[in-house]
mmCIF file of C-alpha atoms in Angstrom:
data_model
loop_
_atom_site.group_PDB
_atom_site.id
_atom_site.type_symbol
_atom_site.label_atom_id
_atom_site.label_comp_id
_atom_site.label_asym_id
_atom_site.label_seq_id
_atom_site.Cartn_x
_atom_site.Cartn_y
_atom_site.Cartn_z
ATOM 1 C CA UNK H 1 -88.644 12.341 138.593
ATOM 2 C CA UNK H 2 -89.602 9.321 136.502
ATOM 3 C CA UNK H 3 -93.304 10.023 137.135
ATOM 4 C CA UNK H 4 -92.914 13.600 135.843
ATOM 5 C CA UNK H 5 -91.203 12.431 132.654
ATOM 6 C CA UNK H 6 -93.919 9.844 131.957
ATOM 7 C CA UNK H 7 -96.638 12.449 132.543
ATOM 8 C CA UNK H 8 -94.980 14.864 130.076
ATOM 9 C CA UNK H 9 -94.662 12.158 127.468
ATOM 10 C CA UNK H 10 -98.376 11.249 127.805
ATOM 11 C CA UNK H 11 -99.380 14.892 127.602
ATOM 12 C CA UNK H 12 -97.293 15.355 124.471
ATOM 13 C CA UNK H 13 -98.887 12.318 122.848
ATOM 14 C CA UNK H 14 -102.395 13.533 123.728
ATOM 15 C CA UNK H 15 -101.741 17.056 122.483
ATOM 16 C CA UNK H 16 -100.137 15.758 119.311
ATOM 17 C CA UNK H 17 -103.159 13.555 118.638
ATOM 18 C CA UNK H 18 -105.566 16.391 119.336
ATOM 19 C CA UNK H 19 -103.587 18.711 117.072
ATOM 20 C CA UNK H 20 -103.685 16.187 114.254
ATOM 21 C CA UNK H 21 -107.451 15.822 114.629
ATOM 22 C CA UNK H 22 -107.841 19.590 114.620
ATOM 23 C CA UNK H 23 -105.762 19.930 111.458
ATOM 24 C CA UNK H 24 -107.807 17.214 109.778
ATOM 25 C CA UNK H 25 -111.116 18.855 110.632
ATOM 26 C CA UNK H 26 -112.608 20.343 107.391
ATOM 27 C CA UNK H 27 -114.414 23.657 107.595
ATOM 28 C CA UNK H 28 -116.890 24.816 104.888
ATOM 29 C CA UNK H 29 -118.770 28.093 104.802
ATOM 30 C CA UNK H 30 -120.659 30.432 102.471
ATOM 31 C CA UNK H 31 -119.883 34.122 102.305
ATOM 32 C CA UNK H 32 -123.649 34.664 101.960
ATOM 33 C CA UNK H 33 -126.134 31.870 102.399
ATOM 34 C CA UNK H 34 -128.900 34.006 100.850
ATOM 35 C CA UNK H 35 -128.526 35.652 97.457
ATOM 36 C CA UNK H 36 -130.813 37.132 94.831
ATOM 37 C CA UNK H 37 -131.500 35.326 91.607
ATOM 38 C CA UNK H 38 -128.358 35.486 89.450
ATOM 39 C CA UNK H 39 -126.135 36.976 92.185
ATOM 40 C CA UNK H 40 -122.889 35.305 93.307
ATOM 41 C CA UNK H 41 -121.443 34.095 96.581
ATOM 42 C CA UNK H 42 -118.219 32.337 97.614
ATOM 43 C CA UNK H 43 -117.979 28.817 99.018
ATOM 44 C CA UNK H 44 -114.841 28.355 101.179
ATOM 45 C CA UNK H 45 -113.554 24.894 102.150
ATOM 46 C CA UNK H 46 -110.487 24.534 104.423
ATOM 47 C CA UNK H 47 -108.463 21.521 105.587
ATOM 48 C CA UNK H 48 -110.433 19.021 103.535
ATOM 49 C CA UNK H 49 -108.975 15.675 102.584
ATOM 50 C CA UNK H 50 -110.772 15.801 99.224
ATOM 51 C CA UNK H 51 -111.867 19.087 97.700
ATOM 52 C CA UNK H 52 -114.891 19.023 95.357
ATOM 53 C CA UNK H 53 -114.294 20.155 91.789
ATOM 54 C CA UNK H 54 -116.353 22.810 89.993
ATOM 55 C CA UNK H 55 -118.071 20.063 87.998
ATOM 56 C CA UNK H 56 -119.085 18.267 91.195
ATOM 57 C CA UNK H 57 -120.508 21.454 92.714
ATOM 58 C CA UNK H 58 -122.510 22.303 89.592
ATOM 59 C CA UNK H 59 -125.647 20.372 90.430
ATOM 60 C CA UNK H 60 -129.229 20.901 91.549
ATOM 61 C CA UNK H 61 -129.527 24.483 90.308
ATOM 62 C CA UNK H 62 -126.059 25.496 91.572
ATOM 63 C CA UNK H 63 -123.535 26.719 88.999
ATOM 64 C CA UNK H 64 -119.830 26.876 89.871
ATOM 65 C CA UNK H 65 -118.240 29.769 87.985
ATOM 66 C CA UNK H 66 -114.579 29.648 89.090
ATOM 67 C CA UNK H 67 -112.244 28.078 91.661
ATOM 68 C CA UNK H 68 -109.025 29.133 93.411
ATOM 69 C CA UNK H 69 -106.864 27.352 95.997
ATOM 70 C CA UNK H 70 -104.633 28.883 98.668
ATOM 71 C CA UNK H 71 -101.910 26.352 99.537
ATOM 72 C CA UNK H 72 -100.755 28.260 102.625
ATOM 73 C CA UNK H 73 -104.114 28.080 104.345
ATOM 74 C CA UNK H 74 -105.252 24.922 102.504
ATOM 75 C CA UNK H 75 -108.410 26.800 101.512
ATOM 76 C CA UNK H 76 -110.405 26.315 98.300
ATOM 77 C CA UNK H 77 -112.712 29.100 97.219
ATOM 78 C CA UNK H 78 -115.442 28.572 94.621
ATOM 79 C CA UNK H 79 -117.592 31.353 93.189
ATOM 80 C CA UNK H 80 -121.128 30.011 92.726
ATOM 81 C CA UNK H 81 -124.466 31.332 91.523
ATOM 82 C CA UNK H 82 -127.951 30.110 90.725
ATOM 83 C CA UNK H 83 -130.724 31.076 88.337
ATOM 84 C CA UNK H 84 -133.418 29.047 90.039
ATOM 85 C CA UNK H 85 -135.211 30.453 93.117
ATOM 86 C CA UNK H 86 -135.566 28.412 96.295
ATOM 87 C CA UNK H 87 -133.374 26.364 98.647
ATOM 88 C CA UNK H 88 -130.460 24.580 97.051
ATOM 89 C CA UNK H 89 -128.338 21.896 98.719
ATOM 90 C CA UNK H 90 -124.593 22.076 98.121
ATOM 91 C CA UNK H 91 -123.200 18.556 98.515
ATOM 92 C CA UNK H 92 -119.690 18.616 99.991
ATOM 93 C CA UNK H 93 -119.504 14.906 100.888
ATOM 94 C CA UNK H 94 -121.983 12.085 101.458
ATOM 95 C CA UNK H 95 -122.414 13.311 105.058
ATOM 96 C CA UNK H 96 -121.935 17.084 104.788
ATOM 97 C CA UNK H 97 -123.838 19.762 102.889
ATOM 98 C CA UNK H 98 -124.758 23.451 102.973
ATOM 99 C CA UNK H 99 -127.998 25.206 102.092
ATOM 100 C CA UNK H 100 -128.070 28.211 99.770
ATOM 101 C CA UNK H 101 -131.309 30.180 99.494
ATOM 102 C CA UNK H 102 -131.900 32.007 96.214
ATOM 103 C CA UNK H 103 -134.515 34.734 96.399
ATOM 104 C CA UNK H 104 -136.666 35.357 93.348
ATOM 105 C CA UNK H 105 -136.770 38.843 91.789
ATOM 106 C CA UNK H 106 -140.230 40.255 92.294
ATOM 107 C CA UNK H 107 -141.680 42.456 89.568
ATOM 108 C CA UNK H 108 -143.974 45.224 90.707
ATOM 109 C CA UNK H 109 -146.581 45.124 87.932
ATOM 110 C CA UNK H 110 -148.559 47.890 89.630
ATOM 111 C CA UNK H 111 -145.723 50.350 89.158
ATOM 112 C CA UNK H 112 -145.173 49.415 85.528
ATOM 113 C CA UNK H 113 -146.462 51.793 82.869
ATOM 114 C CA UNK H 114 -147.745 49.946 79.791
ATOM 115 C CA UNK H 115 -146.619 51.361 76.458
ATOM 116 C CA UNK H 116 -147.620 50.718 72.872
ATOM 117 C CA UNK H 117 -145.334 48.721 70.631
ATOM 118 C CA UNK H 118 -143.147 51.076 68.667
ATOM 119 C CA UNK H 119 -143.734 50.961 64.897
ATOM 120 C CA UNK H 120 -141.001 49.689 62.604
ATOM 121 C CA UNK H 121 -138.580 52.356 61.592
ATOM 122 C CA UNK H 122 -137.668 52.431 57.903
ATOM 123 C CA UNK H 123 -133.979 53.030 57.433
ATOM 124 C CA UNK H 124 -133.167 54.847 54.187
ATOM 125 C CA UNK H 125 -131.014 53.073 51.624
ATOM 126 C CA UNK H 126 -127.385 54.098 51.464
ATOM 127 C CA UNK H 127 -125.664 55.068 48.241
ATOM 128 C CA UNK H 128 -123.671 51.825 48.137
ATOM 129 C CA UNK H 129 -126.796 49.680 48.596
ATOM 130 C CA UNK H 130 -128.430 51.348 45.594
ATOM 131 C CA UNK H 131 -125.243 51.417 43.536
ATOM 132 C CA UNK H 132 -124.500 47.692 43.929
ATOM 133 C CA UNK H 133 -127.981 46.808 42.613
ATOM 134 C CA UNK H 134 -127.303 49.027 39.611
ATOM 135 C CA UNK H 135 -123.976 47.255 39.066
ATOM 136 C CA UNK H 136 -125.693 43.857 39.288
ATOM 137 C CA UNK H 137 -128.313 44.887 36.709
ATOM 138 C CA UNK H 138 -125.600 46.182 34.387
ATOM 139 C CA UNK H 139 -123.604 42.965 34.774
ATOM 140 C CA UNK H 140 -126.642 40.800 33.967
ATOM 141 C CA UNK H 141 -127.435 42.983 30.967
ATOM 142 C CA UNK H 142 -123.829 42.763 29.740
ATOM 143 C CA UNK H 143 -123.809 38.969 30.027
ATOM 144 C CA UNK H 144 -127.149 38.679 28.214
ATOM 145 C CA UNK H 145 -125.936 41.009 25.436
ATOM 146 C CA UNK H 146 -122.690 39.038 25.121
ATOM 147 C CA UNK H 147 -124.577 35.753 24.728
ATOM 148 C CA UNK H 148 -126.915 37.279 22.131
ATOM 149 C CA UNK H 149 -124.027 38.840 20.199
ATOM 150 C CA UNK H 150 -122.035 35.600 20.212
ATOM 151 C CA UNK H 151 -124.992 33.605 18.887
ATOM 152 C CA UNK H 152 -125.761 36.105 16.134
ATOM 153 C CA UNK H 153 -122.091 36.601 15.182
ATOM 154 C CA UNK H 154 -120.847 33.086 15.740
ATOM 155 C CA UNK H 155 -119.247 32.824 12.315
ATOM 156 C CA UNK H 156 -117.464 36.156 12.718
ATOM 157 C CA UNK H 157 -116.110 35.153 16.128
ATOM 158 C CA UNK H 158 -114.939 31.850 14.714
ATOM 159 C CA UNK H 159 -113.103 33.576 11.895
ATOM 160 C CA UNK H 160 -111.409 35.990 14.296
ATOM 161 C CA UNK H 161 -110.121 33.197 16.557
ATOM 162 C CA UNK H 162 -109.609 30.692 13.775
ATOM 163 C CA UNK H 163 -112.065 28.132 15.158
ATOM 164 C CA UNK H 164 -114.581 28.060 12.326
ATOM 165 C CA UNK H 165 -115.826 24.679 11.277
ATOM 166 C CA UNK H 166 -114.624 23.626 7.836
ATOM 167 C CA UNK H 167 -117.205 24.198 5.128
ATOM 168 C CA UNK H 168 -118.383 20.954 3.530
ATOM 169 C CA UNK H 169 -118.341 21.682 -0.187
ATOM 170 C CA UNK H 170 -119.137 18.118 -1.170
ATOM 171 C CA UNK H 171 -122.297 17.364 -3.112
ATOM 172 C CA UNK H 172 -125.010 15.169 -1.558
ATOM 173 C CA UNK H 173 -123.847 12.369 -3.869
ATOM 174 C CA UNK H 174 -120.250 12.616 -2.652
ATOM 175 C CA UNK H 175 -121.283 12.656 0.984
ATOM 176 C CA UNK H 176 -123.578 9.654 0.535
ATOM 177 C CA UNK H 177 -121.009 7.607 -1.364
ATOM 178 C CA UNK H 178 -118.351 8.348 1.251
ATOM 179 C CA UNK H 179 -120.731 7.329 4.054
ATOM 180 C CA UNK H 180 -121.525 4.060 2.260
ATOM 181 C CA UNK H 181 -117.830 3.386 1.703
ATOM 182 C CA UNK H 182 -117.096 3.944 5.401
ATOM 183 C CA UNK H 183 -119.946 1.573 6.249
ATOM 184 C CA UNK H 184 -118.486 -1.094 3.984
ATOM 185 C CA UNK H 185 -115.118 -0.746 5.729
ATOM 186 C CA UNK H 186 -116.715 -1.331 9.183
ATOM 187 C CA UNK H 187 -117.623 -4.901 8.144
ATOM 188 C CA UNK H 188 -120.611 -4.982 10.448
ATOM 189 C CA UNK H 189 -122.501 -7.867 8.902
ATOM 190 C CA UNK H 190 -119.283 -9.910 8.728
ATOM 191 C CA UNK H 191 -119.064 -9.637 12.548
ATOM 192 C CA UNK H 192 -122.712 -10.617 13.074
ATOM 193 C CA UNK H 193 -124.137 -7.094 13.357
ATOM 194 C CA UNK H 194 -126.640 -7.442 10.540
ATOM 195 C CA UNK H 195 -129.292 -5.143 12.025
ATOM 196 C CA UNK H 196 -126.784 -2.344 12.625
ATOM 197 C CA UNK H 197 -125.441 -2.731 9.074
ATOM 198 C CA UNK H 198 -128.811 -2.405 7.344
ATOM 199 C CA UNK H 199 -129.934 0.387 9.710
ATOM 200 C CA UNK H 200 -126.915 2.525 8.848
ATOM 201 C CA UNK H 201 -127.315 1.649 5.164
ATOM 202 C CA UNK H 202 -130.927 2.832 4.979
ATOM 203 C CA UNK H 203 -130.118 5.917 7.126
ATOM 204 C CA UNK H 204 -127.442 6.955 4.639
ATOM 205 C CA UNK H 205 -129.873 6.526 1.744
ATOM 206 C CA UNK H 206 -132.641 8.490 3.506
ATOM 207 C CA UNK H 207 -130.218 11.298 4.357
ATOM 208 C CA UNK H 208 -129.125 11.491 0.710
ATOM 209 C CA UNK H 209 -132.746 11.670 -0.476
ATOM 210 C CA UNK H 210 -133.425 14.600 1.905
ATOM 211 C CA UNK H 211 -130.303 16.498 0.813
ATOM 212 C CA UNK H 212 -130.828 15.885 -2.901
ATOM 213 C CA UNK H 213 -134.629 16.284 -3.132
ATOM 214 C CA UNK H 214 -137.534 17.836 -1.263
ATOM 215 C CA UNK H 215 -138.684 14.464 0.113
ATOM 216 C CA UNK H 216 -138.505 14.213 3.930
ATOM 217 C CA UNK H 217 -137.326 10.606 3.831
ATOM 218 C CA UNK H 218 -136.046 10.503 7.423
ATOM 219 C CA UNK H 219 -139.589 11.180 8.657
ATOM 220 C CA UNK H 220 -141.331 8.656 6.380
ATOM 221 C CA UNK H 221 -141.833 4.899 6.400
ATOM 222 C CA UNK H 222 -140.170 2.649 3.845
ATOM 223 C CA UNK H 223 -143.340 2.359 1.736
ATOM 224 C CA UNK H 224 -143.954 6.114 1.854
ATOM 225 C CA UNK H 225 -140.394 6.815 0.725
ATOM 226 C CA UNK H 226 -140.598 4.284 -2.118
ATOM 227 C CA UNK H 227 -143.924 5.729 -3.301
ATOM 228 C CA UNK H 228 -142.509 9.270 -3.196
ATOM 229 C CA UNK H 229 -139.487 8.251 -5.306
ATOM 230 C CA UNK H 230 -141.586 6.252 -7.802
ATOM 231 C CA UNK H 231 -143.932 9.193 -8.152
ATOM 232 C CA UNK H 232 -141.126 11.382 -9.537
ATOM 233 C CA UNK H 233 -138.312 9.072 -10.655
ATOM 234 C CA UNK H 234 -139.721 5.593 -11.270
ATOM 235 C CA UNK H 235 -136.550 4.430 -13.025
ATOM 236 C CA UNK H 236 -134.640 4.297 -9.719
ATOM 237 C CA UNK H 237 -137.496 3.072 -7.542
ATOM 238 C CA UNK H 238 -136.602 -0.619 -7.901
ATOM 239 C CA UNK H 239 -133.191 -0.084 -6.340
ATOM 240 C CA UNK H 240 -134.761 1.617 -3.331
ATOM 241 C CA UNK H 241 -137.412 -1.086 -2.972
ATOM 242 C CA UNK H 242 -134.792 -3.865 -2.858
ATOM 243 C CA UNK H 243 -132.753 -1.977 -0.227
ATOM 244 C CA UNK H 244 -135.695 -1.257 2.085
ATOM 245 C CA UNK H 245 -137.292 -4.705 1.684
ATOM 246 C CA UNK H 246 -134.127 -6.511 2.796
ATOM 247 C CA UNK H 247 -133.539 -4.007 5.647
ATOM 248 C CA UNK H 248 -137.100 -4.307 6.984
ATOM 249 C CA UNK H 249 -136.869 -8.117 7.002
ATOM 250 C CA UNK H 250 -133.659 -7.898 9.033
ATOM 251 C CA UNK H 251 -134.893 -5.233 11.461
ATOM 252 C CA UNK H 252 -138.459 -6.412 12.038
ATOM 253 C CA UNK H 253 -138.587 -10.094 11.014
ATOM 254 C CA UNK H 254 -135.096 -10.917 12.354
ATOM 255 C CA UNK H 255 -134.161 -12.349 8.961
ATOM 256 C CA UNK H 256 -130.540 -13.337 8.343
ATOM 257 C CA UNK H 257 -129.657 -12.614 4.710
ATOM 258 C CA UNK H 258 -126.943 -14.525 2.895
ATOM 259 C CA UNK H 259 -123.582 -12.819 2.377
ATOM 260 C CA UNK H 260 -124.321 -11.977 -1.239
ATOM 261 C CA UNK H 261 -127.605 -10.323 -0.163
ATOM 262 C CA UNK H 262 -125.708 -7.962 2.141
ATOM 263 C CA UNK H 263 -123.350 -7.059 -0.676
ATOM 264 C CA UNK H 264 -126.261 -6.639 -3.078
ATOM 265 C CA UNK H 265 -127.942 -4.107 -0.735
ATOM 266 C CA UNK H 266 -124.729 -2.078 -0.687
ATOM 267 C CA UNK H 267 -124.420 -2.195 -4.463
ATOM 268 C CA UNK H 268 -128.078 -1.234 -4.868
ATOM 269 C CA UNK H 269 -127.545 1.737 -2.533
ATOM 270 C CA UNK H 270 -124.504 2.966 -4.440
ATOM 271 C CA UNK H 271 -126.307 2.603 -7.763
ATOM 272 C CA UNK H 272 -129.418 4.352 -6.430
ATOM 273 C CA UNK H 273 -127.376 7.333 -5.209
ATOM 274 C CA UNK H 274 -125.556 7.710 -8.526
ATOM 275 C CA UNK H 275 -128.655 7.368 -10.717
ATOM 276 C CA UNK H 276 -130.866 9.657 -8.623
ATOM 277 C CA UNK H 277 -128.179 12.321 -8.487
ATOM 278 C CA UNK H 278 -127.934 12.329 -12.259
ATOM 279 C CA UNK H 279 -131.659 13.066 -12.355
ATOM 280 C CA UNK H 280 -131.790 15.778 -9.675
ATOM 281 C CA UNK H 281 -128.375 17.466 -9.629
ATOM 282 C CA UNK H 282 -128.484 21.268 -10.143
ATOM 283 C CA UNK H 283 -128.175 22.693 -13.625
ATOM 284 C CA UNK H 284 -125.060 24.711 -12.713
ATOM 285 C CA UNK H 285 -123.225 21.531 -11.784
ATOM 286 C CA UNK H 286 -124.128 19.969 -15.122
ATOM 287 C CA UNK H 287 -122.807 23.078 -16.863
ATOM 288 C CA UNK H 288 -119.596 22.873 -14.868
ATOM 289 C CA UNK H 289 -119.103 19.227 -15.790
ATOM 290 C CA UNK H 290 -119.517 20.046 -19.445
#
């Protein structure tokens, strides 16, 4: 009796151990181990301790497309394909692998009928394609016309919208004297800016000469301007010579005039403007003053 019980126990242990080994045995297979280029087959793996992922199986010309797992049968199925002909090794583990043969697609060139390349076919333009080009041309023309009209009627547009620039009705003498007065108020030479002071002073005088006479003083040298004034109004030429001489020494010889010399240049400029204007002012203004 005891011997029978011991034998049964040993048999149970042996069978249990064998059953465990059987359950742990992994089985891998391919639905088709030979496929055509680009065709698909299914890789089935059952009872594996570690199942390979799709990324792991995508290697050496093999491409894993999708994976499913059946928990009841502990089976993983992976749809694979390949676009490279030849034998491909599917690595399941360091010790196990399967071989998939991919057959190349043969092209029967003898049965092919060569044909000429078809000429390009010209597709006719639609109404909208033509119409939108017409619209674009009209829009460009309208913009160009608007720019031209605005330039030629700028004053009218300004009057309509109230954005016209104020008309300067001052005489050249009044403008020059105001500019010189504003320059005096800046006190440039008092702050050490002697060159800037005499440059603005001579610019104001040159601008007055251009507005009051036909002499292009802004385009002439100091000597040329003095000669042009002396040629027509010699009585005021000395004032202009003193102004330009002092300014040229400051600008080109880096001279530093004394304070009274700065003031004298301003006084000379004011006197020059007043005297020259009396000689060149229009006859209608003289009549109005009378």
